Amino acid sequence: MNRFYNSYIELGKKLANEFAISWNIETSLDGSIKKEHRWNLTSFTKSTPPPTHWLSDLGEYANIIKVLQEQDPSRNKMALSKSWQDLIKAVILEACFIKRIKTGTIIGSILPPLKVIATTNPSIEPWELKADHLLFAINIARKAQKSGTLADWVIGVTKNIIDQNHISNFGPLYPQLNTIKRIGERSKYSSIVKSQSDLLHDLKHRKKAEKLPDKRAFWELVRIVFTEQPLSFMDALKFAQVKLMLICGLRVGEATLLPADWKRKQNYTSQDGTPVGKLDGYSQALMLRHFAEKQQLGNQSGAYLHENSQYVPQLFADILEETLDNVLKMTRPLRDTLEKQIKQNRLLPWFNSNDYISAKELYPYLSGNPVFLESFEDDIHQYKEQYLKSYDKTVFDQLIKKQMLATTDRVGFNFYMFYNRLSKKINWYTEFGSIIPSTKRKDWNNVYLSIREIEHFLQSDKRTKLSDTTPFRLNDGKLQPYELLFLMPKRALSEQREGGLFDISRSYGVGRFDSSIITDSLTGSKKTTPTLFQIYGKTKEDKQLYLNPHSLRHLQNGELFRLGVADTIITKRFNRKSIAMSYEYDHRSLSEKLDHIDLPDELEARLGDKTSTVAKLIKSNHASGSIVETFKKIQKEQGDNEAFDFLKVEADGFHSTPYGHCINSFTVDPCPKNLECFAGCNHLSATNLPEQRKNLELLLVKFENAATIAKEKPSNSIGRNNQIEHANQRVIGIKKLLNTPTGEKVFPDGQDISIHNQPKGTILDD
């Protein structure tokens, strides 16, 4: 144990005490927490459910146990040690109350990797962690989840939690792991998206390319949402949300919480009132009203929605307006239902609480299924096709009206089973309120239910299907759920599970989208939910694709940078508080950055291609070395013309090696240490291009192996010691190069190894 671990745990206990949270939690042998002792993180942060996120388990990670059982069948899930439980609780409370991280992220992305580390190293306490323990955890995580996301999260918590809080006695550990993510290719991050001008480098050469979407998955998703006919109401809403994220670059949570009153239009006229459109401009701009995430104020507690607006590019304005107007029409019946429920504080606001309603008439309201007669079941796909073409709720009205008139037809199997399950919970009545004995054979044309009784039953026994009625907090008031655009029927089993039709105009269960729905539909993280690729993919390979929805935001941000859009405009578009945050999403390759560095045409023609490239590297601070220093000195003392004349002569000094950039003049003599720049040469500058990192990582492994082999030799000769020292020096140099930011010198205080070292004091000195 160390003092840093202790102080971090004390911080957690202090937060628990401050917010009246019970720190001591009793768990069962497998780590599960009793219901009354579970932490409701959604309540802690005053967030608006659904979903409600709970800390309900402090045991080992079940998916990891399954992998470990392949080696040891006797391995069973156990509760984590007290020290690991305390660390997890402290991390959760810090994330909730200090860092203010979303509860879904805490439960989904922070808690699992911590459990992975603890589960794979059950005899190791947090302060005893070493790099080997984490490497083992990463390897097991990759076996448990083939996409590699869980393994990446392990690396993430190592950097942001274990190292940042000095939990381990052997830290920092992240620098020993920071090449692990980049070794090997993963299908998820394998490809690129090219521009219309055909980029000089594909996306795998871009900065942090793993955060960009896979090329094939991206274009297949575009094909699906813009050309395929949705097969269900829910899929139509998912298509619309994907279009929204593609066009506007919104986060998933921002797209799902889009308000119904989203549309804003700005008109533009000249000083004399003439529409700008008549003057070769645009007379009107479409703006998207939305609630931006990560806008929390420093002194604000709890979760608030922060209203903002974004200009929609003119190229996509018609597409977006048509898409969202269609969603508004589709979800209007759900919105009307939810508004009535909230204002009347009722579950079935279509009826008076004292009414007795026919079982047939009430069936669509309770189940959502508009078909209750056997003779109509064969025609269900015809009605569904008709509805999906227009999303007109009169399709349901006509269908139910026809069935109510067919009094001699038999009820369907679903209808019978639904009410058979209710028979033990509610009473059957005649039209005038007399109870029908349970033993009496029922004539379903004359069976009625009490609205008061059925509402009480639904409130107590069907809580998972109750509508989402909790309002959201705004800075200046509240937002009711029925004011949102994306609403959905809750547990629409007749459509989602059975492929039938769901009556959205009569269902009493109305919910709002949460980000996990669209995320699961693109990533396949929830195995029981088929992805859009699996449903609509044309080929077997297409059906196996997946895509992180947040990568669409990275892609748009990067493309705006690539096309030369000002960083201030990009920052405002994505609701960021600083320009520096936008550069975290900058994925341009070096050549793409240089394309947007302007030199005067006359100067560029005078310098030529190679010298112009060097000039752009210097201007963008992506080059360093003796030539650069001399160039800047001449520029400062004698002016631009003399500096560029010097650069033209020395342009041969720009070299792109397999490991980085070198700027040094080799006009007279070649470098005696060519391709061994990492030995400490002060001319080497880092590029962090993936292909160069791969070369270095492979070289690092070779030198480490060479050092190990040399150490295992029994000899103590000078040659053996020299081999070990040589390999160790190269290992240190390569690691330093891997950790050097792009464009910076790797060895600023190093020697110029391009100069031949001749022995001093010889007869040749004179």
PDB file of C-alpha atoms in Angstrom, residues 250-362:
ATOM      1  CA  LEU A 250     -23.489  15.493 -33.381  1.00  0.00           C
ATOM      2  CA  ARG A 251     -22.612  13.194 -30.526  1.00  0.00           C
ATOM      3  CA  VAL A 252     -24.948  10.219 -30.094  1.00  0.00           C
ATOM      4  CA  GLY A 253     -26.508  11.726 -26.969  1.00  0.00           C
ATOM      5  CA  GLU A 254     -27.098  15.039 -28.728  1.00  0.00           C
ATOM      6  CA  ALA A 255     -28.848  13.297 -31.624  1.00  0.00           C
ATOM      7  CA  THR A 256     -31.150  11.229 -29.414  1.00  0.00           C
ATOM      8  CA  LEU A 257     -32.187  14.276 -27.372  1.00  0.00           C
ATOM      9  CA  LEU A 258     -32.982  16.506 -30.329  1.00  0.00           C
ATOM     10  CA  PRO A 259     -36.043  18.673 -29.531  1.00  0.00           C
ATOM     11  CA  ALA A 260     -39.184  18.431 -31.666  1.00  0.00           C
ATOM     12  CA  ASP A 261     -38.928  22.201 -32.136  1.00  0.00           C
ATOM     13  CA  TRP A 262     -35.509  21.846 -33.760  1.00  0.00           C
ATOM     14  CA  LYS A 263     -35.908  24.035 -36.811  1.00  0.00           C
ATOM     15  CA  ARG A 264     -34.617  27.585 -36.901  1.00  0.00           C
ATOM     16  CA  LYS A 265     -34.223  29.702 -40.046  1.00  0.00           C
ATOM     17  CA  GLN A 266     -32.151  32.835 -40.464  1.00  0.00           C
ATOM     18  CA  ASN A 267     -32.991  35.257 -43.275  1.00  0.00           C
ATOM     19  CA  TYR A 268     -30.347  37.506 -44.843  1.00  0.00           C
ATOM     20  CA  THR A 269     -30.884  40.747 -46.720  1.00  0.00           C
ATOM     21  CA  SER A 270     -28.697  43.577 -47.928  1.00  0.00           C
ATOM     22  CA  GLN A 271     -28.837  47.036 -46.360  1.00  0.00           C
ATOM     23  CA  ASP A 272     -31.621  48.052 -48.734  1.00  0.00           C
ATOM     24  CA  GLY A 273     -33.696  44.961 -47.893  1.00  0.00           C
ATOM     25  CA  THR A 274     -32.858  42.945 -50.999  1.00  0.00           C
ATOM     26  CA  PRO A 275     -32.630  39.177 -50.336  1.00  0.00           C
ATOM     27  CA  VAL A 276     -28.978  38.147 -50.539  1.00  0.00           C
ATOM     28  CA  GLY A 277     -29.971  35.306 -52.866  1.00  0.00           C
ATOM     29  CA  LYS A 278     -30.520  37.836 -55.610  1.00  0.00           C
ATOM     30  CA  LEU A 279     -26.942  39.051 -55.106  1.00  0.00           C
ATOM     31  CA  ASP A 280     -25.327  35.624 -55.653  1.00  0.00           C
ATOM     32  CA  GLY A 281     -25.538  34.722 -51.989  1.00  0.00           C
ATOM     33  CA  TYR A 282     -27.946  32.747 -49.791  1.00  0.00           C
ATOM     34  CA  SER A 283     -31.119  34.411 -48.597  1.00  0.00           C
ATOM     35  CA  GLN A 284     -31.814  31.877 -45.866  1.00  0.00           C
ATOM     36  CA  ALA A 285     -29.837  29.524 -43.632  1.00  0.00           C
ATOM     37  CA  LEU A 286     -31.178  26.489 -41.810  1.00  0.00           C
ATOM     38  CA  MET A 287     -30.114  26.123 -38.179  1.00  0.00           C
ATOM     39  CA  LEU A 288     -30.402  23.087 -35.941  1.00  0.00           C
ATOM     40  CA  ARG A 289     -31.529  23.713 -32.369  1.00  0.00           C
ATOM     41  CA  HIS A 290     -30.091  21.012 -30.109  1.00  0.00           C
ATOM     42  CA  PHE A 291     -28.791  20.351 -26.614  1.00  0.00           C
ATOM     43  CA  ALA A 292     -25.014  20.290 -26.541  1.00  0.00           C
ATOM     44  CA  GLU A 293     -23.122  17.957 -24.225  1.00  0.00           C
ATOM     45  CA  LYS A 294     -20.002  18.761 -22.178  1.00  0.00           C
ATOM     46  CA  GLN A 295     -21.175  22.303 -21.470  1.00  0.00           C
ATOM     47  CA  GLN A 296     -21.339  21.947 -17.691  1.00  0.00           C
ATOM     48  CA  LEU A 297     -20.541  25.085 -15.749  1.00  0.00           C
ATOM     49  CA  GLY A 298     -17.973  24.906 -12.992  1.00  0.00           C
ATOM     50  CA  ASN A 299     -20.351  25.555 -10.102  1.00  0.00           C
ATOM     51  CA  GLN A 300     -23.288  23.601 -11.493  1.00  0.00           C
ATOM     52  CA  SER A 301     -24.383  20.390  -9.783  1.00  0.00           C
ATOM     53  CA  GLY A 302     -26.361  17.669 -11.467  1.00  0.00           C
ATOM     54  CA  ALA A 303     -27.240  17.160 -15.114  1.00  0.00           C
ATOM     55  CA  TYR A 304     -28.621  20.035 -17.185  1.00  0.00           C
ATOM     56  CA  LEU A 305     -29.406  20.323 -20.866  1.00  0.00           C
ATOM     57  CA  HIS A 306     -27.620  23.223 -22.538  1.00  0.00           C
ATOM     58  CA  GLU A 307     -29.371  24.661 -25.588  1.00  0.00           C
ATOM     59  CA  ASN A 308     -27.295  25.558 -28.615  1.00  0.00           C
ATOM     60  CA  SER A 309     -27.679  25.902 -32.375  1.00  0.00           C
ATOM     61  CA  GLN A 310     -25.685  24.860 -35.419  1.00  0.00           C
ATOM     62  CA  TYR A 311     -25.759  26.025 -39.019  1.00  0.00           C
ATOM     63  CA  VAL A 312     -26.636  23.249 -41.462  1.00  0.00           C
ATOM     64  CA  PRO A 313     -24.523  23.284 -44.656  1.00  0.00           C
ATOM     65  CA  GLN A 314     -26.615  24.446 -47.607  1.00  0.00           C
ATOM     66  CA  LEU A 315     -25.704  21.263 -49.488  1.00  0.00           C
ATOM     67  CA  PHE A 316     -27.462  19.118 -46.881  1.00  0.00           C
ATOM     68  CA  ALA A 317     -30.212  21.480 -45.694  1.00  0.00           C
ATOM     69  CA  ASP A 318     -33.002  19.953 -47.816  1.00  0.00           C
ATOM     70  CA  ILE A 319     -32.038  16.390 -46.913  1.00  0.00           C
ATOM     71  CA  LEU A 320     -31.941  17.123 -43.179  1.00  0.00           C
ATOM     72  CA  GLU A 321     -35.150  19.143 -43.182  1.00  0.00           C
ATOM     73  CA  GLU A 322     -37.031  16.422 -45.057  1.00  0.00           C
ATOM     74  CA  THR A 323     -35.668  13.707 -42.770  1.00  0.00           C
ATOM     75  CA  LEU A 324     -36.494  15.429 -39.491  1.00  0.00           C
ATOM     76  CA  ASP A 325     -39.891  16.675 -40.674  1.00  0.00           C
ATOM     77  CA  ASN A 326     -40.727  13.070 -41.497  1.00  0.00           C
ATOM     78  CA  VAL A 327     -39.659  11.970 -37.998  1.00  0.00           C
ATOM     79  CA  LEU A 328     -41.840  14.712 -36.516  1.00  0.00           C
ATOM     80  CA  LYS A 329     -44.821  13.310 -38.428  1.00  0.00           C
ATOM     81  CA  MET A 330     -44.000   9.707 -37.473  1.00  0.00           C
ATOM     82  CA  THR A 331     -43.688  10.392 -33.751  1.00  0.00           C
ATOM     83  CA  ARG A 332     -46.580  12.860 -33.381  1.00  0.00           C
ATOM     84  CA  PRO A 333     -49.008  10.176 -32.060  1.00  0.00           C
ATOM     85  CA  LEU A 334     -46.464   9.171 -29.398  1.00  0.00           C
ATOM     86  CA  ARG A 335     -45.919  12.805 -28.497  1.00  0.00           C
ATOM     87  CA  ASP A 336     -49.661  13.396 -28.127  1.00  0.00           C
ATOM     88  CA  THR A 337     -50.014  10.329 -25.905  1.00  0.00           C
ATOM     89  CA  LEU A 338     -47.133  11.315 -23.663  1.00  0.00           C
ATOM     90  CA  GLU A 339     -48.367  14.893 -23.298  1.00  0.00           C
ATOM     91  CA  LYS A 340     -51.823  13.689 -22.245  1.00  0.00           C
ATOM     92  CA  GLN A 341     -50.324  11.245 -19.742  1.00  0.00           C
ATOM     93  CA  ILE A 342     -48.124  13.879 -18.123  1.00  0.00           C
ATOM     94  CA  LYS A 343     -50.778  16.592 -17.970  1.00  0.00           C
ATOM     95  CA  GLN A 344     -53.509  14.257 -16.684  1.00  0.00           C
ATOM     96  CA  ASN A 345     -51.174  12.084 -14.575  1.00  0.00           C
ATOM     97  CA  ARG A 346     -52.837   9.023 -16.093  1.00  0.00           C
ATOM     98  CA  LEU A 347     -51.679   5.910 -17.946  1.00  0.00           C
ATOM     99  CA  LEU A 348     -54.741   5.578 -20.183  1.00  0.00           C
ATOM    100  CA  PRO A 349     -55.815   9.183 -20.787  1.00  0.00           C
ATOM    101  CA  TRP A 350     -58.076   8.197 -23.710  1.00  0.00           C
ATOM    102  CA  PHE A 351     -60.677   6.912 -21.224  1.00  0.00           C
ATOM    103  CA  ASN A 352     -62.289   8.113 -18.021  1.00  0.00           C
ATOM    104  CA  SER A 353     -61.051   6.293 -14.944  1.00  0.00           C
ATOM    105  CA  ASN A 354     -64.604   5.122 -14.147  1.00  0.00           C
ATOM    106  CA  ASP A 355     -65.182   3.596 -17.592  1.00  0.00           C
ATOM    107  CA  TYR A 356     -65.610  -0.080 -18.464  1.00  0.00           C
ATOM    108  CA  ILE A 357     -64.054  -0.699 -21.883  1.00  0.00           C
ATOM    109  CA  SER A 358     -64.403  -3.708 -24.183  1.00  0.00           C
ATOM    110  CA  ALA A 359     -61.471  -6.142 -24.010  1.00  0.00           C
ATOM    111  CA  LYS A 360     -61.207  -6.027 -27.800  1.00  0.00           C
ATOM    112  CA  GLU A 361     -61.093  -2.232 -27.916  1.00  0.00           C
ATOM    113  CA  LEU A 362     -58.599  -2.042 -25.058  1.00  0.00           C
TER     114      LEU A 362
END
